[in-house]
mmCIF file with all atom_site columns, C-alpha atoms and ligand atoms in Angstrom:
data_model
loop_
_atom_site.group_PDB
_atom_site.id
_atom_site.type_symbol
_atom_site.label_atom_id
_atom_site.label_alt_id
_atom_site.label_comp_id
_atom_site.label_asym_id
_atom_site.label_entity_id
_atom_site.label_seq_id
_atom_site.pdbx_PDB_ins_code
_atom_site.Cartn_x
_atom_site.Cartn_y
_atom_site.Cartn_z
_atom_site.occupancy
_atom_site.B_iso_or_equiv
_atom_site.pdbx_formal_charge
_atom_site.auth_seq_id
_atom_site.auth_comp_id
_atom_site.auth_asym_id
_atom_site.auth_atom_id
_atom_site.pdbx_PDB_model_num
ATOM   1   C CA  . MET A 1 1   ? -40.117 87.425  -16.500 1.00 0.00 ? 1   MET A CA  1
ATOM   2   C CA  . THR A 1 2   ? -39.377 90.452  -14.283 1.00 0.00 ? 2   THR A CA  1
ATOM   3   C CA  . ASN A 1 3   ? -37.359 93.260  -15.837 1.00 0.00 ? 3   ASN A CA  1
ATOM   4   C CA  . SER A 1 4   ? -35.059 94.944  -13.296 1.00 0.00 ? 4   SER A CA  1
ATOM   5   C CA  . ASN A 1 5   ? -35.326 98.245  -15.215 1.00 0.00 ? 5   ASN A CA  1
ATOM   6   C CA  . TYR A 1 6   ? -39.097 98.235  -14.977 1.00 0.00 ? 6   TYR A CA  1
ATOM   7   C CA  . ASP A 1 7   ? -40.693 101.072 -12.941 1.00 0.00 ? 7   ASP A CA  1
ATOM   8   C CA  . LYS A 1 8   ? -43.375 99.361  -10.855 1.00 0.00 ? 8   LYS A CA  1
ATOM   9   C CA  . ASN A 1 9   ? -44.934 102.725 -9.982  1.00 0.00 ? 9   ASN A CA  1
ATOM   10  C CA  . ASN A 1 10  ? -45.844 103.762 -13.511 1.00 0.00 ? 10  ASN A CA  1
ATOM   11  C CA  . ILE A 1 11  ? -49.529 104.527 -14.043 1.00 0.00 ? 11  ILE A CA  1
ATOM   12  C CA  . PHE A 1 12  ? -50.247 101.444 -16.170 1.00 0.00 ? 12  PHE A CA  1
ATOM   13  C CA  . ALA A 1 13  ? -48.706 99.162  -13.516 1.00 0.00 ? 13  ALA A CA  1
ATOM   14  C CA  . LYS A 1 14  ? -51.123 100.774 -11.040 1.00 0.00 ? 14  LYS A CA  1
ATOM   15  C CA  . ILE A 1 15  ? -54.038 100.194 -13.412 1.00 0.00 ? 15  ILE A CA  1
ATOM   16  C CA  . ILE A 1 16  ? -53.051 96.510  -13.772 1.00 0.00 ? 16  ILE A CA  1
ATOM   17  C CA  . ARG A 1 17  ? -52.920 96.172  -9.957  1.00 0.00 ? 17  ARG A CA  1
ATOM   18  C CA  . LYS A 1 18  ? -56.305 97.986  -9.802  1.00 0.00 ? 18  LYS A CA  1
ATOM   19  C CA  . GLU A 1 19  ? -54.738 100.723 -7.645  1.00 0.00 ? 19  GLU A CA  1
ATOM   20  C CA  . ALA A 1 20  ? -55.716 103.295 -10.298 1.00 0.00 ? 20  ALA A CA  1
ATOM   21  C CA  . LYS A 1 21  ? -58.975 103.468 -12.227 1.00 0.00 ? 21  LYS A CA  1
ATOM   22  C CA  . ALA A 1 22  ? -59.350 102.842 -15.933 1.00 0.00 ? 22  ALA A CA  1
ATOM   23  C CA  . ASN A 1 23  ? -62.236 102.416 -18.323 1.00 0.00 ? 23  ASN A CA  1
ATOM   24  C CA  . ILE A 1 24  ? -61.569 98.784  -19.191 1.00 0.00 ? 24  ILE A CA  1
ATOM   25  C CA  . VAL A 1 25  ? -63.119 97.400  -22.386 1.00 0.00 ? 25  VAL A CA  1
ATOM   26  C CA  . PHE A 1 26  ? -61.474 93.946  -22.421 1.00 0.00 ? 26  PHE A CA  1
ATOM   27  C CA  . GLU A 1 27  ? -59.311 91.921  -20.068 1.00 0.00 ? 27  GLU A CA  1
ATOM   28  C CA  . ASN A 1 28  ? -57.956 88.389  -19.824 1.00 0.00 ? 28  ASN A CA  1
ATOM   29  C CA  . LYS A 1 29  ? -55.056 86.567  -18.152 1.00 0.00 ? 29  LYS A CA  1
ATOM   30  C CA  . HIS A 1 30  ? -52.371 88.316  -20.213 1.00 0.00 ? 30  HIS A CA  1
ATOM   31  C CA  . ILE A 1 31  ? -53.713 91.672  -21.393 1.00 0.00 ? 31  ILE A CA  1
ATOM   32  C CA  . LEU A 1 32  ? -55.729 94.717  -20.422 1.00 0.00 ? 32  LEU A CA  1
ATOM   33  C CA  . CYS A 1 33  ? -57.492 97.026  -22.909 1.00 0.00 ? 33  CYS A CA  1
ATOM   34  C CA  . PHE A 1 34  ? -58.778 100.393 -21.712 1.00 0.00 ? 34  PHE A CA  1
ATOM   35  C CA  . LYS A 1 35  ? -59.752 103.831 -22.996 1.00 0.00 ? 35  LYS A CA  1
ATOM   36  C CA  . ASP A 1 36  ? -57.033 106.476 -23.329 1.00 0.00 ? 36  ASP A CA  1
ATOM   37  C CA  . ILE A 1 37  ? -57.828 109.397 -21.005 1.00 0.00 ? 37  ILE A CA  1
ATOM   38  C CA  . PHE A 1 38  ? -56.932 111.918 -23.717 1.00 0.00 ? 38  PHE A CA  1
ATOM   39  C CA  . PRO A 1 39  ? -58.516 110.288 -26.780 1.00 0.00 ? 39  PRO A CA  1
ATOM   40  C CA  . LYS A 1 40  ? -57.161 111.347 -30.180 1.00 0.00 ? 40  LYS A CA  1
ATOM   41  C CA  . ALA A 1 41  ? -60.016 109.659 -32.079 1.00 0.00 ? 41  ALA A CA  1
ATOM   42  C CA  . PRO A 1 42  ? -63.591 108.475 -31.399 1.00 0.00 ? 42  PRO A CA  1
ATOM   43  C CA  . VAL A 1 43  ? -62.080 105.085 -30.560 1.00 0.00 ? 43  VAL A CA  1
ATOM   44  C CA  . HIS A 1 44  ? -58.745 105.298 -28.719 1.00 0.00 ? 44  HIS A CA  1
ATOM   45  C CA  . ILE A 1 45  ? -57.931 102.153 -26.778 1.00 0.00 ? 45  ILE A CA  1
ATOM   46  C CA  . LEU A 1 46  ? -54.672 101.188 -25.113 1.00 0.00 ? 46  LEU A CA  1
ATOM   47  C CA  . ILE A 1 47  ? -53.756 97.505  -25.295 1.00 0.00 ? 47  ILE A CA  1
ATOM   48  C CA  . ILE A 1 48  ? -51.156 96.449  -22.762 1.00 0.00 ? 48  ILE A CA  1
ATOM   49  C CA  . PRO A 1 49  ? -49.611 93.216  -21.510 1.00 0.00 ? 49  PRO A CA  1
ATOM   50  C CA  . LYS A 1 50  ? -50.095 92.474  -17.814 1.00 0.00 ? 50  LYS A CA  1
ATOM   51  C CA  . GLY A 1 51  ? -46.465 91.375  -17.564 1.00 0.00 ? 51  GLY A CA  1
ATOM   52  C CA  . GLN A 1 52  ? -43.797 93.887  -16.588 1.00 0.00 ? 52  GLN A CA  1
ATOM   53  C CA  . PHE A 1 53  ? -42.426 95.020  -19.945 1.00 0.00 ? 53  PHE A CA  1
ATOM   54  C CA  . LYS A 1 54  ? -41.218 98.575  -20.296 1.00 0.00 ? 54  LYS A CA  1
ATOM   55  C CA  . ASP A 1 55  ? -41.342 98.775  -24.079 1.00 0.00 ? 55  ASP A CA  1
ATOM   56  C CA  . ILE A 1 56  ? -41.626 96.881  -27.356 1.00 0.00 ? 56  ILE A CA  1
ATOM   57  C CA  . PHE A 1 57  ? -37.921 95.964  -27.353 1.00 0.00 ? 57  PHE A CA  1
ATOM   58  C CA  . ASP A 1 58  ? -38.114 94.488  -23.851 1.00 0.00 ? 58  ASP A CA  1
ATOM   59  C CA  . PHE A 1 59  ? -41.295 92.608  -24.821 1.00 0.00 ? 59  PHE A CA  1
ATOM   60  C CA  . SER A 1 60  ? -39.856 91.324  -28.094 1.00 0.00 ? 60  SER A CA  1
ATOM   61  C CA  . ILE A 1 61  ? -36.880 89.834  -26.254 1.00 0.00 ? 61  ILE A CA  1
ATOM   62  C CA  . ASN A 1 62  ? -38.452 88.658  -23.009 1.00 0.00 ? 62  ASN A CA  1
ATOM   63  C CA  . ALA A 1 63  ? -42.149 87.856  -23.504 1.00 0.00 ? 63  ALA A CA  1
ATOM   64  C CA  . THR A 1 64  ? -43.342 84.290  -23.976 1.00 0.00 ? 64  THR A CA  1
ATOM   65  C CA  . SER A 1 65  ? -45.036 83.203  -27.184 1.00 0.00 ? 65  SER A CA  1
ATOM   66  C CA  . GLU A 1 66  ? -48.311 83.047  -25.255 1.00 0.00 ? 66  GLU A CA  1
ATOM   67  C CA  . GLU A 1 67  ? -47.919 86.650  -24.071 1.00 0.00 ? 67  GLU A CA  1
ATOM   68  C CA  . LYS A 1 68  ? -47.093 87.781  -27.608 1.00 0.00 ? 68  LYS A CA  1
ATOM   69  C CA  . LYS A 1 69  ? -50.071 85.978  -29.103 1.00 0.00 ? 69  LYS A CA  1
ATOM   70  C CA  . ALA A 1 70  ? -52.329 87.559  -26.474 1.00 0.00 ? 70  ALA A CA  1
ATOM   71  C CA  . ILE A 1 71  ? -51.517 91.035  -27.808 1.00 0.00 ? 71  ILE A CA  1
ATOM   72  C CA  . TYR A 1 72  ? -52.675 90.100  -31.312 1.00 0.00 ? 72  TYR A CA  1
ATOM   73  C CA  . ASP A 1 73  ? -55.776 88.428  -29.911 1.00 0.00 ? 73  ASP A CA  1
ATOM   74  C CA  . GLY A 1 74  ? -56.407 91.683  -28.019 1.00 0.00 ? 74  GLY A CA  1
ATOM   75  C CA  . PHE A 1 75  ? -56.242 93.691  -31.255 1.00 0.00 ? 75  PHE A CA  1
ATOM   76  C CA  . ALA A 1 76  ? -58.901 91.390  -32.713 1.00 0.00 ? 76  ALA A CA  1
ATOM   77  C CA  . GLU A 1 77  ? -61.092 91.677  -29.622 1.00 0.00 ? 77  GLU A CA  1
ATOM   78  C CA  . VAL A 1 78  ? -60.997 95.479  -29.610 1.00 0.00 ? 78  VAL A CA  1
ATOM   79  C CA  . ILE A 1 79  ? -61.615 95.659  -33.379 1.00 0.00 ? 79  ILE A CA  1
ATOM   80  C CA  . LYS A 1 80  ? -64.702 93.452  -32.868 1.00 0.00 ? 80  LYS A CA  1
ATOM   81  C CA  . ILE A 1 81  ? -65.942 95.342  -29.785 1.00 0.00 ? 81  ILE A CA  1
ATOM   82  C CA  . PHE A 1 82  ? -65.900 98.655  -31.684 1.00 0.00 ? 82  PHE A CA  1
ATOM   83  C CA  . GLY A 1 83  ? -67.039 97.214  -35.028 1.00 0.00 ? 83  GLY A CA  1
ATOM   84  C CA  . LEU A 1 84  ? -63.949 98.352  -36.918 1.00 0.00 ? 84  LEU A CA  1
ATOM   85  C CA  . GLU A 1 85  ? -63.638 95.250  -39.124 1.00 0.00 ? 85  GLU A CA  1
ATOM   86  C CA  . LEU A 1 86  ? -64.709 97.056  -42.302 1.00 0.00 ? 86  LEU A CA  1
ATOM   87  C CA  . ASP A 1 87  ? -63.505 100.623 -41.795 1.00 0.00 ? 87  ASP A CA  1
ATOM   88  C CA  . GLY A 1 88  ? -60.176 99.740  -40.175 1.00 0.00 ? 88  GLY A CA  1
ATOM   89  C CA  . CYS A 1 89  ? -58.068 101.570 -37.643 1.00 0.00 ? 89  CYS A CA  1
ATOM   90  C CA  . ARG A 1 90  ? -54.444 102.415 -36.839 1.00 0.00 ? 90  ARG A CA  1
ATOM   91  C CA  . ILE A 1 91  ? -52.342 100.619 -34.241 1.00 0.00 ? 91  ILE A CA  1
ATOM   92  C CA  . ILE A 1 92  ? -49.313 102.549 -32.975 1.00 0.00 ? 92  ILE A CA  1
ATOM   93  C CA  . ASN A 1 93  ? -46.537 101.748 -30.548 1.00 0.00 ? 93  ASN A CA  1
ATOM   94  C CA  . ASN A 1 94  ? -44.225 104.481 -29.301 1.00 0.00 ? 94  ASN A CA  1
ATOM   95  C CA  . PHE A 1 95  ? -40.813 103.262 -28.131 1.00 0.00 ? 95  PHE A CA  1
ATOM   96  C CA  . GLY A 1 96  ? -38.211 105.228 -26.187 1.00 0.00 ? 96  GLY A CA  1
ATOM   97  C CA  . ASN A 1 97  ? -37.205 108.859 -26.467 1.00 0.00 ? 97  ASN A CA  1
ATOM   98  C CA  . ASP A 1 98  ? -37.215 109.121 -30.246 1.00 0.00 ? 98  ASP A CA  1
ATOM   99  C CA  . GLY A 1 99  ? -40.588 107.339 -30.363 1.00 0.00 ? 99  GLY A CA  1
ATOM   100 C CA  . ARG A 1 100 ? -41.878 109.796 -27.689 1.00 0.00 ? 100 ARG A CA  1
ATOM   101 C CA  . GLN A 1 101 ? -42.981 107.028 -25.321 1.00 0.00 ? 101 GLN A CA  1
ATOM   102 C CA  . GLU A 1 102 ? -44.366 108.681 -22.179 1.00 0.00 ? 102 GLU A CA  1
ATOM   103 C CA  . VAL A 1 103 ? -45.533 105.769 -20.022 1.00 0.00 ? 103 VAL A CA  1
ATOM   104 C CA  . PRO A 1 104 ? -42.783 103.174 -19.396 1.00 0.00 ? 104 PRO A CA  1
ATOM   105 C CA  . HIS A 1 105 ? -45.025 100.139 -19.746 1.00 0.00 ? 105 HIS A CA  1
ATOM   106 C CA  . LEU A 1 106 ? -45.510 98.663  -23.233 1.00 0.00 ? 106 LEU A CA  1
ATOM   107 C CA  . HIS A 1 107 ? -48.762 99.832  -24.790 1.00 0.00 ? 107 HIS A CA  1
ATOM   108 C CA  . PHE A 1 108 ? -50.337 99.872  -28.211 1.00 0.00 ? 108 PHE A CA  1
ATOM   109 C CA  . HIS A 1 109 ? -52.681 102.689 -29.231 1.00 0.00 ? 109 HIS A CA  1
ATOM   110 C CA  . LEU A 1 110 ? -55.634 101.506 -31.324 1.00 0.00 ? 110 LEU A CA  1
ATOM   111 C CA  . LEU A 1 111 ? -57.245 104.514 -33.032 1.00 0.00 ? 111 LEU A CA  1
ATOM   112 C CA  . GLY A 1 112 ? -60.383 104.416 -35.130 1.00 0.00 ? 112 GLY A CA  1
ATOM   113 C CA  . GLY A 1 113 ? -63.941 105.564 -35.639 1.00 0.00 ? 113 GLY A CA  1
ATOM   114 C CA  . LYS A 1 114 ? -62.861 108.116 -38.274 1.00 0.00 ? 114 LYS A CA  1
ATOM   115 C CA  . ASP A 1 115 ? -60.214 108.581 -40.984 1.00 0.00 ? 115 ASP A CA  1
ATOM   116 C CA  . ILE A 1 116 ? -57.060 108.814 -38.852 1.00 0.00 ? 116 ILE A CA  1
ATOM   117 C CA  . GLY A 1 117 ? -55.195 110.825 -41.489 1.00 0.00 ? 117 GLY A CA  1
ATOM   118 C CA  . SER A 1 118 ? -51.666 110.473 -42.786 1.00 0.00 ? 118 SER A CA  1
ATOM   119 C CA  . MET A 1 119 ? -49.214 108.538 -40.646 1.00 0.00 ? 119 MET A CA  1
ATOM   120 C CA  . ILE A 1 120 ? -46.646 111.289 -39.995 1.00 0.00 ? 120 ILE A CA  1
ATOM   121 C CA  . SER A 1 121 ? -47.642 114.954 -40.235 1.00 0.00 ? 121 SER A CA  1
HETATM 122 P P1  . AMP B 2 .   ? -47.279 107.222 -25.100 1.00 0.00 ? 1   AMP B P1  1
HETATM 123 O O1  . AMP B 2 .   ? -46.865 108.587 -25.519 1.00 0.00 ? 1   AMP B O1  1
HETATM 124 O O2  . AMP B 2 .   ? -47.303 106.251 -26.240 1.00 0.00 ? 1   AMP B O2  1
HETATM 125 O O3  . AMP B 2 .   ? -46.476 106.722 -23.915 1.00 0.00 ? 1   AMP B O3  1
HETATM 126 O O4  . AMP B 2 .   ? -48.794 107.345 -24.660 1.00 0.00 ? 1   AMP B O4  1
HETATM 127 C C1  . AMP B 2 .   ? -49.243 107.301 -23.353 1.00 0.00 ? 1   AMP B C1  1
HETATM 128 C C2  . AMP B 2 .   ? -50.744 107.435 -23.407 1.00 0.00 ? 1   AMP B C2  1
HETATM 129 O O5  . AMP B 2 .   ? -51.275 107.065 -22.145 1.00 0.00 ? 1   AMP B O5  1
HETATM 130 C C3  . AMP B 2 .   ? -51.255 108.835 -23.723 1.00 0.00 ? 1   AMP B C3  1
HETATM 131 O O6  . AMP B 2 .   ? -52.074 108.788 -24.898 1.00 0.00 ? 1   AMP B O6  1
HETATM 132 C C4  . AMP B 2 .   ? -52.056 109.218 -22.481 1.00 0.00 ? 1   AMP B C4  1
HETATM 133 O O7  . AMP B 2 .   ? -53.204 109.974 -22.788 1.00 0.00 ? 1   AMP B O7  1
HETATM 134 C C5  . AMP B 2 .   ? -52.399 107.855 -21.904 1.00 0.00 ? 1   AMP B C5  1
HETATM 135 N N1  . AMP B 2 .   ? -52.641 107.815 -20.462 1.00 0.00 ? 1   AMP B N1  1
HETATM 136 C C6  . AMP B 2 .   ? -51.842 108.303 -19.479 1.00 0.00 ? 1   AMP B C6  1
HETATM 137 N N2  . AMP B 2 .   ? -52.383 108.065 -18.270 1.00 0.00 ? 1   AMP B N2  1
HETATM 138 C C7  . AMP B 2 .   ? -53.533 107.378 -18.491 1.00 0.00 ? 1   AMP B C7  1
HETATM 139 C C8  . AMP B 2 .   ? -54.547 106.830 -17.649 1.00 0.00 ? 1   AMP B C8  1
HETATM 140 N N3  . AMP B 2 .   ? -54.483 106.950 -16.316 1.00 0.00 ? 1   AMP B N3  1
HETATM 141 N N4  . AMP B 2 .   ? -55.588 106.203 -18.225 1.00 0.00 ? 1   AMP B N4  1
HETATM 142 C C9  . AMP B 2 .   ? -55.665 106.083 -19.567 1.00 0.00 ? 1   AMP B C9  1
HETATM 143 N N5  . AMP B 2 .   ? -54.747 106.574 -20.417 1.00 0.00 ? 1   AMP B N5  1
HETATM 144 C C10 . AMP B 2 .   ? -53.699 107.217 -19.895 1.00 0.00 ? 1   AMP B C10 1
#
């Protein structure tokens, strides 16, 4: 589904269209997983849907069950790729102004490879 409020020129939309470069670690029909350019941990991967969803609220309302499942499958893929099954990681989604979301395309941060620390400092 196309969201009329979606900004098609945001950087992640350009990465999906392959107009901008990214260090992609996993990709399938519904999702793209790539390295954050300013990593906050040894492993810092962004997991995004390929559909045009501006945030988690938009996605929760408008995504299909298949698109939603693909995000969880993506978490599992990235956890396996980086061998985080035993040590764990943190998965964060920032939503809107109060959540300090910067890029207006839904993305999940997966952070690991060290103790990530307390959740809110
Ligand atoms: P957020 O504050 O949740 O919107 O986070 C946006 C994240 O996207 C930040 O961690 C940025 O470092 C990251 N980011 C922005 N542009 C790029 C890019 N071109 N490639 C990879 N990561 C990016």
